[in-house]
CSV table of C-alpha atoms and ligand atoms in Angstrom, one decimal:
chain,number,residue,atom,x,y,z
A,1,MET,CA,-6.4,-5.2,-11.6
A,2,VAL,CA,-9.5,-5.4,-11.8
A,3,PRO,CA,-11.9,-3.4,-9.1
A,4,SER,CA,-12.8,-5.9,-6.2
A,5,ASN,CA,-16.0,-4.4,-5.7
A,6,CYS,CA,-18.3,-1.5,-6.9
A,7,LEU,CA,-18.2,1.3,-4.4
A,8,ASN,CA,-21.4,2.8,-5.4
A,9,CYS,CA,-23.5,-0.2,-5.0
A,10,SER,CA,-21.6,-2.2,-2.7
A,11,PRO,CA,-18.9,-0.5,-0.4
A,12,GLY,CA,-17.0,-1.9,1.8
A,13,GLU,CA,-17.8,-5.5,0.4
A,14,VAL,CA,-15.0,-7.6,-0.4
A,15,SER,CA,-16.0,-11.0,-2.2
A,16,PRO,CA,-14.9,-13.2,-5.2
A,17,ALA,CA,-18.6,-12.8,-5.9
A,18,ALA,CA,-18.3,-9.3,-6.2
A,19,CYS,CA,-15.6,-9.3,-9.0
A,20,SER,CA,-18.2,-10.3,-11.3
A,21,LYS,CA,-20.3,-7.7,-11.7
A,22,PHE,CA,-17.5,-5.7,-13.5
A,23,VAL,CA,-17.5,-5.9,-17.7
A,24,LYS,CA,-14.7,-4.3,-19.4
A,25,HIS,CA,-15.4,-1.0,-20.6
A,26,GLY,CA,-12.9,0.6,-22.8
A,27,PHE,CA,-10.0,3.1,-22.0
A,28,TYR,CA,-9.0,6.6,-21.9
A,29,ASN,CA,-5.8,8.4,-21.8
A,30,ARG,CA,-5.2,10.1,-18.4
A,31,SER,CA,-3.8,13.6,-18.9
A,32,SER,CA,-1.3,14.1,-16.4
A,33,ASP,CA,1.0,11.6,-17.6
A,34,GLY,CA,-0.7,10.1,-20.7
A,35,LYS,CA,-1.0,6.3,-19.5
A,36,ARG,CA,-3.5,4.1,-21.2
A,37,ILE,CA,-6.1,3.7,-18.6
A,38,GLN,CA,-8.9,0.9,-18.9
A,39,ARG,CA,-12.1,1.5,-17.8
A,40,TYR,CA,-14.8,-1.4,-16.2
A,41,ARG,CA,-18.7,-1.2,-16.0
A,42,CYS,CA,-20.4,-2.7,-13.0
A,43,THR,CA,-23.6,-4.4,-14.3
A,44,GLY,CA,-25.5,-3.9,-11.4
A,45,CYS,CA,-25.6,-0.2,-11.2
A,46,GLY,CA,-23.9,0.9,-14.5
A,47,LYS,CA,-21.4,3.0,-12.7
A,48,SER,CA,-17.8,3.0,-14.8
A,49,PRO,CA,-15.1,3.1,-12.7
A,50,SER,CA,-11.1,2.5,-13.8
A,51,ILE,CA,-8.2,0.8,-12.4
A,52,ALA,CA,-7.4,4.3,-11.2
A,53,THR,CA,-10.3,4.5,-8.9
A,54,PHE,CA,-8.4,2.2,-7.0
A,55,ASP,CA,-4.8,3.7,-7.1
A,56,HIS,CA,-3.2,5.9,-4.3
A,57,CYS,CA,-2.7,8.8,-6.5
A,58,PHE,CA,-6.4,8.7,-7.7
A,59,ARG,CA,-7.4,12.3,-8.4
A,60,GLN,CA,-4.0,13.3,-8.6
A,61,LYS,CA,-2.8,16.1,-11.6
A,62,LYS,CA,0.8,16.0,-10.8
A,63,ARG,CA,1.2,12.1,-10.1
A,64,HIS,CA,4.6,12.4,-12.1
A,65,MET,CA,6.5,15.1,-9.5
A,66,ASN,CA,5.5,12.8,-6.6
A,67,GLU,CA,9.3,11.0,-6.5
A,68,ARG,CA,10.9,14.3,-7.1
A,69,VAL,CA,9.3,16.3,-4.4
A,70,VAL,CA,9.6,13.8,-1.9
A,71,GLU,CA,13.5,13.4,-2.8
A,72,LEU,CA,13.8,17.5,-2.0
A,73,LEU,CA,11.8,17.4,1.0
A,74,CYS,CA,14.1,15.0,2.3
A,75,SER,CA,17.1,16.9,1.0
A,76,GLY,CA,16.8,19.8,3.6
A,77,VAL,CA,14.7,22.0,0.9
A,78,SER,CA,11.8,24.0,2.1
A,79,LEU,CA,8.2,23.8,0.6
A,80,ARG,CA,8.6,27.0,-1.1
A,81,ARG,CA,12.0,26.3,-2.8
A,82,VAL,CA,10.6,23.1,-3.7
A,83,ALA,CA,7.9,24.8,-5.4
A,84,MET,CA,9.8,27.3,-7.4
A,85,LEU,CA,12.4,24.4,-8.5
A,86,THR,CA,9.5,22.0,-9.7
A,87,LYS,CA,7.6,24.7,-11.0
A,88,LEU,CA,4.5,23.2,-9.0
A,89,ASN,CA,2.1,25.4,-6.6
A,90,ARG,CA,3.3,25.8,-3.3
A,91,LYS,CA,0.0,24.6,-2.5
A,92,THR,CA,0.6,21.0,-4.6
A,93,VAL,CA,3.8,20.9,-2.7
A,94,VAL,CA,1.9,20.8,0.6
A,95,ARG,CA,-0.4,18.2,-0.9
A,96,ILE,CA,1.9,16.0,-2.1
A,97,PHE,CA,4.2,16.3,1.3
A,98,LEU,CA,1.0,15.1,3.2
A,99,ILE,CA,0.0,12.6,0.9
A,100,GLU,CA,3.4,11.2,0.9
A,101,SER,CA,4.3,11.5,4.5
A,102,MET,CA,1.1,9.3,5.1
A,103,ARG,CA,2.8,6.7,2.8
A,104,ALA,CA,6.3,7.1,4.3
A,105,GLU,CA,4.9,6.3,7.9
A,106,PHE,CA,2.8,3.2,6.6
A,107,ALA,CA,5.5,1.9,5.2
A,108,TYR,CA,7.9,2.4,8.1
A,109,ARG,CA,5.6,1.1,10.6
A,110,ASN,CA,5.0,-2.2,8.4
A,111,ALA,CA,8.5,-2.8,7.7
A,112,ASN,CA,9.9,-2.2,11.4
A,113,LEU,CA,7.1,-5.0,12.6
A,114,ASP,CA,8.9,-7.5,9.9
A,115,MET,CA,12.4,-6.6,11.8
A,116,ALA,CA,14.0,-8.5,14.6
A,117,LYS,CA,13.3,-7.0,18.1
A,118,ALA,CA,16.5,-5.2,19.0
A,119,ASP,CA,18.8,-6.4,21.6
A,120,THR,CA,20.4,-2.7,22.4
A,121,ILE,CA,18.4,0.6,22.0
A,122,GLU,CA,19.4,4.1,22.4
A,123,PHE,CA,17.3,7.1,23.0
A,124,ASP,CA,17.7,10.7,23.5
A,125,ASP,CA,16.1,13.8,23.3
A,126,MET,CA,17.1,16.3,20.2
A,127,GLU,CA,16.2,20.2,20.6
A,128,THR,CA,15.2,21.8,17.0
A,129,PHE,CA,12.4,24.6,17.1
A,130,GLU,CA,9.4,25.5,15.0
A,131,HIS,CA,9.2,29.6,13.8
A,132,THR,CA,11.4,30.9,16.1
A,133,LYS,CA,14.2,29.8,19.0
A,134,CYS,CA,11.9,31.0,21.2
A,135,LYS,CA,9.5,28.0,20.8
A,136,PRO,CA,11.7,25.0,20.8
A,137,LEU,CA,10.8,21.8,20.0
A,138,SER,CA,12.1,18.3,21.0
A,139,ILE,CA,12.5,15.2,19.1
A,140,THR,CA,13.0,11.9,21.2
A,141,LEU,CA,14.1,9.2,19.2
A,142,ALA,CA,15.0,5.7,20.0
A,143,VAL,CA,17.2,3.7,17.4
A,144,GLU,CA,18.6,0.4,17.2
A,145,HIS,CA,22.3,-0.1,18.6
A,146,GLY,CA,24.8,-0.6,15.8
A,147,THR,CA,22.2,-0.6,12.8
A,148,ARG,CA,20.7,2.7,13.9
A,149,ARG,CA,17.5,1.5,12.4
A,150,ILE,CA,15.0,3.9,13.9
A,151,LEU,CA,12.3,2.2,16.1
A,152,GLY,CA,10.1,5.1,17.1
A,153,VAL,CA,10.1,9.0,16.7
A,154,GLU,CA,7.8,11.6,18.8
A,155,VAL,CA,7.9,15.3,18.6
A,156,SER,CA,6.7,17.3,21.6
A,157,ALA,CA,7.1,21.3,22.6
A,158,MET,CA,9.2,22.5,25.6
A,159,ALA,CA,10.2,25.6,26.8
A,160,ALA,CA,13.2,27.5,26.3
A,161,ASN,CA,15.9,27.8,28.3
A,162,GLY,CA,18.8,29.7,29.0
A,163,LYS,CA,19.0,33.3,27.6
A,164,LEU,CA,15.9,33.3,25.5
A,165,ALA,CA,13.9,31.9,28.5
A,166,LYS,CA,12.7,35.4,29.6
A,167,LYS,CA,12.2,36.8,26.4
A,168,ALA,CA,10.2,33.6,25.2
A,169,ARG,CA,7.9,33.9,28.0
A,170,ARG,CA,7.1,37.8,27.1
A,171,ILE,CA,6.7,37.2,23.5
A,172,TYR,CA,4.9,34.1,23.0
A,173,GLY,CA,3.5,33.5,27.2
A,174,PRO,CA,4.2,30.3,28.7
A,175,ARG,CA,5.0,27.0,26.3
A,176,LYS,CA,4.1,23.5,28.0
A,177,ASP,CA,6.8,21.3,28.5
A,178,GLU,CA,5.5,17.8,27.0
A,179,ARG,CA,8.5,15.9,27.0
A,180,ARG,CA,7.3,13.5,29.5
A,181,ALA,CA,4.0,12.6,27.8
A,182,ALA,CA,6.5,12.1,24.6
A,183,ARG,CA,8.7,9.8,26.0
A,184,LYS,CA,6.2,7.7,27.6
A,185,ARG,CA,4.4,7.5,24.0
A,186,LEU,CA,7.6,6.7,22.4
A,187,PHE,CA,8.4,3.8,25.3
A,188,ALA,CA,4.7,2.7,24.6
A,189,ARG,CA,5.5,2.5,20.9
A,190,ILE,CA,8.4,0.9,20.7
A,191,GLU,CA,7.6,-2.0,23.4
A,192,ASN,CA,6.7,-4.8,20.9
A,193,SER,CA,10.4,-4.3,19.6
A,194,VAL,CA,12.5,-4.3,22.0
A,195,LYS,CA,13.6,-7.6,23.2
A,196,GLN,CA,13.1,-8.7,26.8
A,197,GLY,CA,15.9,-8.0,28.9
A,198,ALA,CA,17.4,-5.5,26.2
A,199,THR,CA,19.9,-3.0,27.0
A,200,ILE,CA,19.0,0.4,26.8
A,201,LYS,CA,21.6,3.2,26.2
A,202,SER,CA,21.0,6.9,27.3
A,203,ASP,CA,22.7,10.2,28.5
A,204,GLN,CA,22.7,11.3,31.9
A,205,ASN,CA,19.3,13.0,31.7
A,206,PRO,CA,18.1,12.6,35.8
A,207,HIS,CA,14.2,12.3,34.1
A,208,TYR,CA,15.0,9.1,32.4
A,209,PRO,CA,15.8,6.0,35.1
A,210,ARG,CA,12.0,6.3,36.6
A,211,ASP,CA,10.5,6.5,32.3
A,212,VAL,CA,12.6,3.7,31.8
A,213,ALA,CA,12.1,1.7,34.7
A,214,LYS,CA,8.7,2.2,34.3
A,215,ALA,CA,8.3,1.2,30.8
A,216,PHE,CA,10.9,-1.6,30.4
A,217,PRO,CA,11.2,-3.9,33.5
A,218,GLY,CA,13.9,-6.1,33.7
A,219,CYS,CA,16.1,-3.9,30.8
A,220,ALA,CA,19.5,-3.0,32.1
A,221,HIS,CA,19.4,0.7,31.8
A,222,GLU,CA,22.8,2.4,30.8
A,223,ARG,CA,23.4,5.9,31.4
A,224,HIS,CA,26.8,7.7,29.4
A,225,LYS,CA,28.0,10.9,29.5
A,226,GLY,CA,27.0,13.2,27.1
A,227,LYS,CA,27.1,16.7,25.6
A,228,ARG,CA,24.0,18.7,25.0
A,229,GLY,CA,23.7,18.8,21.3
A,230,SER,CA,23.4,22.9,20.5
A,231,LEU,CA,19.9,24.0,18.6
A,232,GLY,CA,20.5,24.8,15.1
A,233,GLY,CA,24.3,23.2,14.9
A,234,GLN,CA,26.5,20.5,14.7
A,235,GLY,CA,25.7,19.4,18.7
A,236,GLU,CA,26.0,15.5,17.3
A,237,ILE,CA,28.9,15.5,15.7
A,238,LYS,CA,31.7,15.6,18.6
A,239,LYS,CA,34.9,15.8,18.2
A,240,VAL,CA,35.5,12.9,20.8
A,241,LYS,CA,37.6,9.5,20.3
A,242,PHE,CA,34.5,7.2,21.5
A,243,ASP,CA,30.8,7.9,21.6
A,244,PRO,CA,28.9,5.5,23.2
A,245,LEU,CA,25.5,6.7,22.0
A,246,PHE,CA,26.9,7.1,18.2
A,247,SER,CA,24.0,5.5,16.6
A,248,LEU,CA,21.8,7.9,18.3
A,249,ASN,CA,23.8,11.1,17.7
A,250,HIS,CA,24.7,10.0,14.3
A,251,THR,CA,20.8,9.8,13.4
A,252,CYS,CA,20.2,13.3,15.0
A,253,ALA,CA,22.6,14.6,12.9
A,254,MET,CA,21.0,13.0,9.6
A,255,PHE,CA,17.8,14.2,10.7
A,256,ARG,CA,19.2,17.7,10.7
A,257,ALA,CA,21.4,17.8,7.6
A,258,ASN,CA,20.3,15.5,5.4
B,1,ZN,ZN1,-22.4,-1.1,-8.8
């Protein structure tokens, strides 16, 4: 791929005329993976970019490990453990995580745009925590019924409840409940992926009907009886004969344990 424009003398300019300003200018061997890289020279300013300048891995020294790190991080392996297994530095693993997660999100959103709008969707909050069970998080999730296509995900903080509530307040102070705001964000994001008059399934959480009616006027809201999942366990995989929210619960279980 010939660079389309010179980042030094015409940044941002993308025109076919700008291409003619480049001439081939030898090769170099990339040290990280030994690949032979074509250099080009800009006849305007004399700078010599290469095909690597425009690569999404530009300036990465451990690009050959990206795929392995992603595999491990998507398999429930911790950042430090990935560093140990791949013999990379802990900070390199974090950098790969940040870069690849951005690319993954971009690809995921693009793929969702190309797909047909959903007829029936299921949504719910799943609970997990950051650092300690005293700081619970809620993941609000919407999936397409049947295919389990993930339409949207939003993460929000919530206060601890039950036995831990008192202790959590004493140690970490009051914690905001941002679940409603997250639900609104999620609904706004998936609006374009849901058909008009679609069926929306959820559990019997008393906060849902108002938000659903507001975000999806004209859609039917089916509320099914369901038990809360436990904080770190197999709450979603229930021994019941038929789970009306199976698509959603199965996705939650895969989030936790894959
Ligand atoms: Zn130039």
